[in-house]
Amino acid sequence: MMAERQRRKPGETREKLMSAALTLVGKGRHFASLGIREVTRQAGVVPTSFYRNFRNMDDLGLQLVDELGLVLRRMMREAREHVSQADKLIEESVDIFISHAQANRSFFLFMAQGLAGESRAVQEGIRSEMRFFASELANDLRRLRLVDHLSDSDLDMTSDLVVRSVAFSLTDLLGVSAGDDYQIDQIRKRTIRFLQLIFVGAANWNSVSQ
Amino acid sequence: MMAERQRRKPGETREKLMSAALTLVGKGRHFASLGIREVTRQAGVVPTSFYRNFRNMDDLGLQLVDELGLVLRRMMREAREHVSQADKLIEESVDIFISHAQANRSFFLFMAQGLAGESRAVQEGIRSEMRFFASELANDLRRLRLVDHLSDSDLDMTSDLVVRSVAFSLTDLLGVSAGDDYQIDQIRKRTIRFLQLIFVGAANWNSVSQ
DNA sequence: GTACTGTGTGTACAGTTGTTCACTAATGTG
DNA sequence: CACATTAGTGAACAACTGTACACACAGTAC
């Protein structure tokens, strides 16, 4: 008696394994504590198959970081398309961020875990995605000419701080259950205020210091 | 042949186990991936002893959070004592933070990991320590009368943002090797600029929005 | 059609894991 | 001093772990 062996597409098992790992993370497990057997079991695949696709768990983590990059780019594109009026820019961006964080909960959980994770490579990968995100944000801000008085390096710093603040709100967001609308709205409001405070700082930056 | 059994003090093994876990974290392991046997081995103690002191690894993690609270309070006290001139407040505080982060590297690694960790209880404990820290900071700022124009809730928000920014810099700091003075100085400068930006924002908060 | 390669399967094994149990020595209390 | 309590020990166990090996089948190249 042979379990069906169809091999429809190359890389099918690979995706099953990656989403199995994400599923486990979504269930509250920490990526660093996942084992090969556990992931293959969740994927409905025999343990040996793992080695056909990945060298070890760190390798799988690295490939998850790549996919995370795609998720972030999608989010960025949607934010750009929705920037209708400049005065609602912050609110709308935060809303898009929150909806993406909920739609890709496991991905963002993985990201939050990886920032202080076990694998240096994964850590560096996530950090690099965040830097990219911040530099894109700096470009957008420059294009919108809302902060013309800032030097490039000050603009980079501002974007960096924005991205970090949002990333920290992310860990708040992932801590509450997905249906808790009251708490989610609290986090939303707080994040918006953080960003407003930062932009007020940026608007008055040169006039005060440096 | 009996290994020495002296039992000098009650709770001696308990401390050995806790610092063994910290040591492993300091060596790059993630707390969530530590096992009971591994910790007892590092502590030079037989596995059974673990159960005399903790119910499971989460329990140990919770008790580490308590000790982390002490570390943070020490840091806060030192910062308060060193606040000589108000205009150097940010620089001096960041310096104290950096030196404490290096002196208690494993503790802060544990903290950074726990923020997105596996145990909800540990997560909440660390978050609560950060909230406490932020509220103490708000008290200090109120006392110094540097931000008199802010409402209590705006002051709380500002302190919260400050603490989060510093906490994020912490993960930068823990990512570089302890001797890399150049990178450490970069992080120091960037953190200082973040805080300056936030305080510029706070100084101009009411005049612009809300 | 035949051979090769890539990707899946099943079996196997030694090492590690968490946890239980019965035991023993040191300490504090009366 | 006797005695209960506490905090350590070592041996045992079944369950699980990562990894290796030989094998099977689909697809492609010749």
XYZ file of C-alpha atoms (C1' of nucleotides) in Angstrom:
480
model
C 0.000 0.000 0.000
C 1.584 3.167 -1.199
C 0.611 6.658 -0.209
C -0.128 8.666 -3.281
C 3.018 9.815 -4.917
C 2.201 12.248 -7.594
C 4.784 14.952 -7.588
C 2.659 17.389 -9.542
C 5.146 20.200 -9.513
C 8.724 20.603 -8.501
C 8.987 22.591 -5.302
C 5.558 21.634 -4.096
C 6.945 19.992 -0.999
C 9.207 22.946 -0.459
C 6.220 25.252 -0.186
C 4.387 22.775 2.007
C 7.336 22.767 4.385
C 7.654 26.528 4.468
C 3.988 27.097 5.133
C 4.017 24.301 7.698
C 6.716 26.146 9.607
C 4.703 29.355 9.357
C 1.602 27.551 10.561
C 3.419 26.333 13.644
C 4.714 29.822 14.311
C 1.159 31.093 13.896
C 0.051 28.595 16.535
C 2.331 30.245 19.063
C 5.491 28.243 18.664
C 8.808 29.990 18.334
C 10.698 29.361 15.141
C 13.905 28.631 17.026
C 12.239 25.760 18.841
C 10.914 24.022 15.734
C 12.490 20.752 14.687
C 12.796 19.143 11.298
C 10.540 16.253 12.179
C 7.921 18.546 13.622
C 7.782 20.635 10.470
C 7.629 17.647 8.128
C 4.893 16.123 10.264
C 2.865 19.313 10.029
C 3.454 19.383 6.285
C 2.298 15.802 5.895
C 5.616 14.739 4.453
C 8.218 12.213 5.428
C 11.202 13.607 7.400
C 13.709 12.723 4.707
C 12.003 15.010 2.231
C 13.160 17.959 4.233
C 16.751 17.455 3.106
C 15.772 17.479 -0.543
C 14.695 21.096 -0.135
C 16.659 22.585 2.733
C 19.952 21.947 4.387
C 18.666 22.689 7.877
C 16.148 24.842 9.698
C 18.248 27.970 9.325
C 18.147 27.501 5.583
C 14.364 27.294 5.678
C 14.320 30.427 7.796
C 16.395 32.294 5.252
C 14.030 31.369 2.471
C 11.127 32.528 4.614
C 12.847 35.885 4.931
C 12.856 36.152 1.154
C 9.137 35.545 1.024
C 8.678 38.026 3.824
C 10.322 40.566 1.558
C 7.615 39.983 -1.020
C 4.915 40.489 1.584
C 6.471 43.762 2.652
C 6.751 44.977 -0.923
C 3.100 44.215 -1.550
C 2.195 46.195 1.526
C 4.333 49.112 0.413
C 2.768 49.156 -3.038
C -0.714 49.216 -1.632
C 0.220 52.033 0.700
C 1.580 54.045 -2.203
C -1.552 53.534 -4.239
C -3.771 54.657 -1.403
C -2.016 57.860 -0.512
C -4.899 60.115 -1.502
C -4.588 63.257 0.583
C -1.371 64.139 2.341
C -3.115 65.069 5.568
C -4.482 61.561 6.021
C -1.218 59.941 5.029
C -0.326 58.636 8.446
C -3.750 57.303 9.311
C -4.166 55.542 6.008
C -0.708 54.012 6.084
C -1.195 52.707 9.597
C -4.520 51.196 8.569
C -2.937 49.422 5.638
C -0.176 48.193 7.887
C -2.637 46.819 10.419
C -4.720 45.041 7.821
C -1.642 43.450 6.264
C -0.326 42.428 9.656
C -3.577 40.628 10.306
C -3.797 39.072 6.880
C -0.239 37.736 7.134
C -0.125 37.172 10.853
C 2.266 34.248 10.769
C 4.688 36.037 8.503
C 4.873 39.013 10.780
C 5.183 36.785 13.815
C 8.134 35.151 12.142
C 9.602 38.583 11.461
C 9.191 39.735 15.045
C 10.769 36.514 16.318
C 13.627 36.619 13.868
C 14.776 40.068 14.929
C 16.172 38.529 18.090
C 16.353 35.004 16.761
C 18.933 32.300 16.932
C 20.264 32.467 13.410
C 22.470 35.427 12.728
C 21.762 35.148 9.020
C 17.997 35.333 9.473
C 18.444 38.228 11.845
C 20.524 40.099 9.312
C 18.062 39.301 6.550
C 15.121 40.763 8.424
C 17.126 43.779 9.427
C 18.037 44.303 5.815
C 14.404 44.110 4.755
C 13.622 46.781 7.296
C 16.419 48.993 6.029
C 15.105 48.620 2.509
C 11.642 49.518 3.671
C 12.959 52.593 5.448
C 14.895 53.760 2.414
C 11.839 53.394 0.218
C 9.882 55.418 2.731
C 12.553 58.102 2.607
C 12.217 58.216 -1.184
C 8.472 58.607 -0.927
C 8.788 61.383 1.601
C 11.267 63.162 -0.583
C 8.963 62.821 -3.558
C 6.010 64.199 -1.632
C 8.117 67.238 -0.682
C 6.618 67.322 2.774
C 9.967 67.563 4.485
C 12.020 69.568 2.076
C 14.122 71.195 4.738
C 15.692 67.911 5.894
C 19.077 66.760 4.714
C 19.262 63.306 3.198
C 20.799 61.802 6.278
C 18.201 63.395 8.551
C 15.476 62.100 6.303
C 16.966 58.622 6.465
C 17.059 58.813 10.210
C 13.436 59.915 10.370
C 12.331 57.081 8.111
C 14.332 54.645 10.165
C 12.644 55.789 13.343
C 9.245 55.551 11.703
C 9.863 51.998 10.558
C 11.149 50.963 13.968
C 8.166 52.450 15.738
C 5.779 50.689 13.443
C 7.700 47.450 13.858
C 7.393 47.742 17.587
C 3.671 48.356 17.287
C 3.651 45.170 15.298
C 4.679 43.173 18.347
C 1.855 44.837 20.277
C -0.532 43.915 17.525
C 0.585 40.303 17.371
C 0.143 40.001 21.101
C -3.595 40.616 21.078
C -6.033 38.109 19.654
C -7.124 38.885 16.114
C -10.712 39.655 17.077
C -10.075 42.100 19.909
C -11.211 45.207 18.075
C -10.956 47.482 21.075
C -7.303 46.737 21.716
C -6.487 46.838 18.046
C -7.979 50.304 17.843
C -5.914 51.370 20.843
C -2.756 50.202 19.143
C -3.828 51.941 15.965
C -4.341 55.235 17.763
C -1.097 54.979 19.659
C 0.884 54.171 16.534
C -0.657 57.129 14.732
C 0.279 59.417 17.588
C 3.830 58.085 17.595
C 4.202 58.861 13.938
C 2.627 62.283 14.315
C 5.061 63.070 17.085
C 7.973 61.982 14.943
C 6.824 64.080 12.021
C 6.324 67.110 14.225
C 9.891 66.537 15.343
C 11.049 66.295 11.747
C 9.174 69.452 10.766
C 10.945 71.403 13.501
C 14.252 69.627 13.318
C 16.585 72.116 11.709
C 15.103 75.105 13.451
C 16.100 73.764 16.814
C 19.167 71.619 16.840
C 22.183 70.714 14.780
C 31.883 7.402 45.030
C 29.721 10.362 45.703
C 29.993 13.724 44.066
C 30.247 16.385 46.696
C 26.931 17.135 48.202
C 27.191 20.138 50.331
C 24.074 22.183 49.958
C 25.638 25.280 51.368
C 22.689 27.528 50.886
C 19.098 26.992 49.930
C 18.457 28.230 46.432
C 22.029 27.846 45.338
C 21.096 25.421 42.610
C 18.264 27.669 41.619
C 20.678 30.464 40.871
C 23.039 28.100 39.098
C 20.199 27.046 36.824
C 19.089 30.573 36.097
C 22.548 31.792 35.259
C 23.167 28.646 33.231
C 20.174 29.526 31.088
C 21.450 33.059 30.735
C 24.884 31.781 29.792
C 23.418 29.693 27.003
C 21.416 32.661 25.778
C 24.609 34.700 25.895
C 26.270 32.086 23.707
C 23.732 32.745 20.988
C 21.054 30.203 21.776
C 17.445 31.255 21.868
C 15.693 30.797 25.163
C 12.725 29.108 23.502
C 14.988 26.365 22.183
C 16.603 25.513 25.503
C 15.747 22.215 27.121
C 15.740 21.203 30.734
C 18.580 18.749 30.338
C 20.655 21.245 28.461
C 20.311 23.828 31.198
C 21.046 21.391 33.999
C 24.076 20.131 32.108
C 25.386 23.677 31.734
C 24.734 24.252 35.434
C 26.630 21.115 36.401
C 23.610 19.645 38.088
C 21.592 16.511 37.632
C 18.392 16.887 35.561
C 16.114 16.002 38.439
C 17.268 18.995 40.413
C 15.531 21.217 37.934
C 12.131 20.162 39.215
C 13.022 21.014 42.783
C 13.296 24.645 41.723
C 11.098 25.172 38.689
C 8.034 23.596 37.243
C 9.200 23.970 33.657
C 11.216 26.260 31.428
C 8.501 28.887 31.302
C 8.651 29.105 35.062
C 12.377 29.690 34.916
C 11.793 32.344 32.279
C 9.324 34.137 34.518
C 11.798 34.241 37.363
C 14.419 35.596 34.979
C 12.019 38.404 34.117
C 11.887 39.315 37.801
C 15.648 39.550 37.952
C 15.613 41.547 34.761
C 13.409 44.032 36.561
C 16.148 44.512 39.153
C 18.734 45.120 36.443
C 16.531 47.745 34.841
C 15.929 49.476 38.157
C 19.651 49.635 38.830
C 20.159 51.207 35.444
C 17.423 53.733 36.081
C 18.865 54.703 39.427
C 22.293 55.271 37.966
C 20.812 57.391 35.189
C 19.014 59.527 37.740
C 22.138 60.072 39.767
C 24.107 61.126 36.720
C 21.711 63.667 35.325
C 24.002 66.625 35.844
C 23.085 69.215 33.232
C 19.794 69.047 31.406
C 21.371 69.725 28.041
C 23.479 66.574 28.232
C 20.605 64.491 29.533
C 20.083 62.453 26.404
C 23.735 61.733 25.712
C 24.453 60.722 29.275
C 21.398 58.506 29.522
C 22.221 56.738 26.287
C 25.781 56.182 27.494
C 24.557 54.654 30.716
C 22.143 52.490 28.781
C 24.898 51.252 26.486
C 27.251 50.442 29.287
C 24.568 48.533 31.181
C 23.556 46.681 28.059
C 27.128 45.529 27.669
C 27.619 44.661 31.300
C 24.440 42.585 31.361
C 24.531 41.381 27.794
C 22.807 38.060 28.444
C 20.020 39.662 30.408
C 19.247 42.084 27.641
C 19.465 39.348 25.054
C 16.912 37.439 27.051
C 14.740 40.539 27.151
C 14.947 41.119 23.408
C 14.118 37.477 22.754
C 11.267 37.382 25.205
C 9.414 40.268 23.582
C 8.431 37.933 20.771
C 8.976 34.751 22.712
C 7.040 31.569 23.057
C 5.650 32.047 26.528
C 2.842 34.540 26.713
C 3.535 35.077 30.397
C 7.186 35.979 29.855
C 6.175 38.249 27.021
C 3.704 40.055 29.201
C 6.225 40.290 32.022
C 8.820 41.997 29.867
C 6.225 44.300 28.386
C 5.157 45.242 31.863
C 8.737 46.021 32.879
C 8.966 48.316 29.893
C 5.738 50.054 30.815
C 7.035 50.604 34.319
C 10.248 52.005 32.944
C 8.329 54.365 30.670
C 6.127 55.616 33.495
C 9.161 56.298 35.665
C 10.689 58.204 32.794
C 7.514 60.252 32.494
C 7.741 61.098 36.196
C 11.320 62.231 35.817
C 10.480 64.376 32.830
C 7.641 65.949 34.730
C 9.888 66.634 37.655
C 12.524 68.255 35.464
C 9.826 70.538 34.035
C 11.347 70.344 30.566
C 8.064 69.541 28.926
C 5.571 71.483 30.970
C 3.225 72.106 28.113
C 2.421 68.412 27.572
C -0.676 66.812 29.005
C -0.161 63.710 31.123
C -1.271 61.405 28.364
C 0.966 63.086 25.805
C 3.857 62.810 28.201
C 3.143 59.121 28.675
C 3.100 58.629 24.951
C 6.399 60.427 24.536
C 8.039 58.341 27.240
C 6.653 55.195 25.684
C 8.117 56.111 22.320
C 11.461 56.898 23.907
C 11.594 53.548 25.678
C 10.629 51.673 22.532
C 13.250 53.431 20.465
C 15.915 52.646 22.988
C 14.734 49.054 23.186
C 15.041 48.739 19.457
C 18.538 50.181 19.567
C 19.200 47.470 22.092
C 18.665 44.807 19.474
C 21.112 46.659 17.223
C 23.593 46.752 20.041
C 23.277 43.074 20.853
C 23.834 42.222 17.220
C 27.361 43.614 17.071
C 30.236 41.973 18.862
C 31.066 43.562 22.181
C 34.411 44.916 21.045
C 33.345 46.611 17.835
C 33.751 50.164 19.064
C 33.072 51.766 15.716
C 29.680 50.154 15.286
C 28.796 50.743 18.898
C 29.507 54.418 18.452
C 27.334 54.472 15.357
C 24.461 52.983 17.311
C 25.069 55.438 20.105
C 24.905 58.404 17.746
C 21.839 57.132 15.985
C 20.006 56.481 19.245
C 20.853 59.966 20.459
C 19.507 61.472 17.270
C 16.319 59.429 17.566
C 15.719 60.749 21.040
C 16.542 64.296 20.027
C 14.050 64.048 17.214
C 11.398 62.762 19.576
C 12.012 65.543 22.054
C 11.902 68.178 19.331
C 8.563 66.677 18.400
C 7.409 66.816 22.014
C 8.538 70.417 22.391
C 6.448 71.453 19.384
C 3.583 69.082 19.946
C 0.761 71.288 21.137
C 1.599 74.156 18.853
C 0.988 72.080 15.780
C -1.561 69.341 16.217
C -4.377 68.217 18.484
C 13.169 3.149 -25.649
C 16.895 3.795 -22.464
C 19.506 6.136 -19.218
C 19.871 9.912 -16.063
C 18.440 13.116 -12.729
C 15.450 15.098 -9.320
C 12.286 14.394 -5.763
C 9.662 11.715 -3.244
C 9.169 7.180 0.251
C 10.214 3.640 4.105
C 13.234 1.736 7.381
C 16.790 2.108 10.617
C 19.709 3.743 14.424
C 22.111 5.944 17.877
C 21.704 9.924 20.751
C 18.778 13.104 23.391
C 14.679 14.480 25.526
C 11.222 15.164 29.608
C 9.725 12.968 33.588
C 9.212 9.432 37.372
C 10.970 6.867 41.183
C 13.399 5.394 45.219
C 17.283 6.869 47.747
C 20.419 9.957 50.835
C 22.498 13.575 53.228
C 22.185 18.151 55.341
C 19.341 21.527 57.822
C 15.963 23.552 60.982
C 12.536 22.677 64.736
C 11.043 20.778 68.847
C 18.983 14.260 70.443
C 15.332 12.797 67.438
C 12.743 13.785 63.638
C 10.413 15.944 59.686
C 11.584 18.576 55.730
C 14.220 20.054 52.086
C 17.326 19.640 48.258
C 20.251 17.046 46.249
C 21.525 12.171 43.641
C 21.438 8.212 40.060
C 19.109 4.854 37.312
C 15.413 3.986 34.306
C 11.924 4.663 30.497
C 9.354 5.519 26.613
C 9.060 9.047 23.243
C 11.187 11.746 20.172
C 15.171 13.732 17.604
C 18.426 14.408 13.416
C 20.444 12.012 9.902
C 21.816 8.081 6.685
C 20.763 4.670 3.389
C 18.628 2.128 -0.243
C 14.829 2.342 -3.055
C 10.832 4.083 -6.414
C 8.865 6.742 -9.591
C 8.137 10.934 -12.945
C 10.280 13.932 -16.389
C 13.823 15.098 -19.698
C 17.623 14.235 -22.952
C 19.519 11.433 -26.065
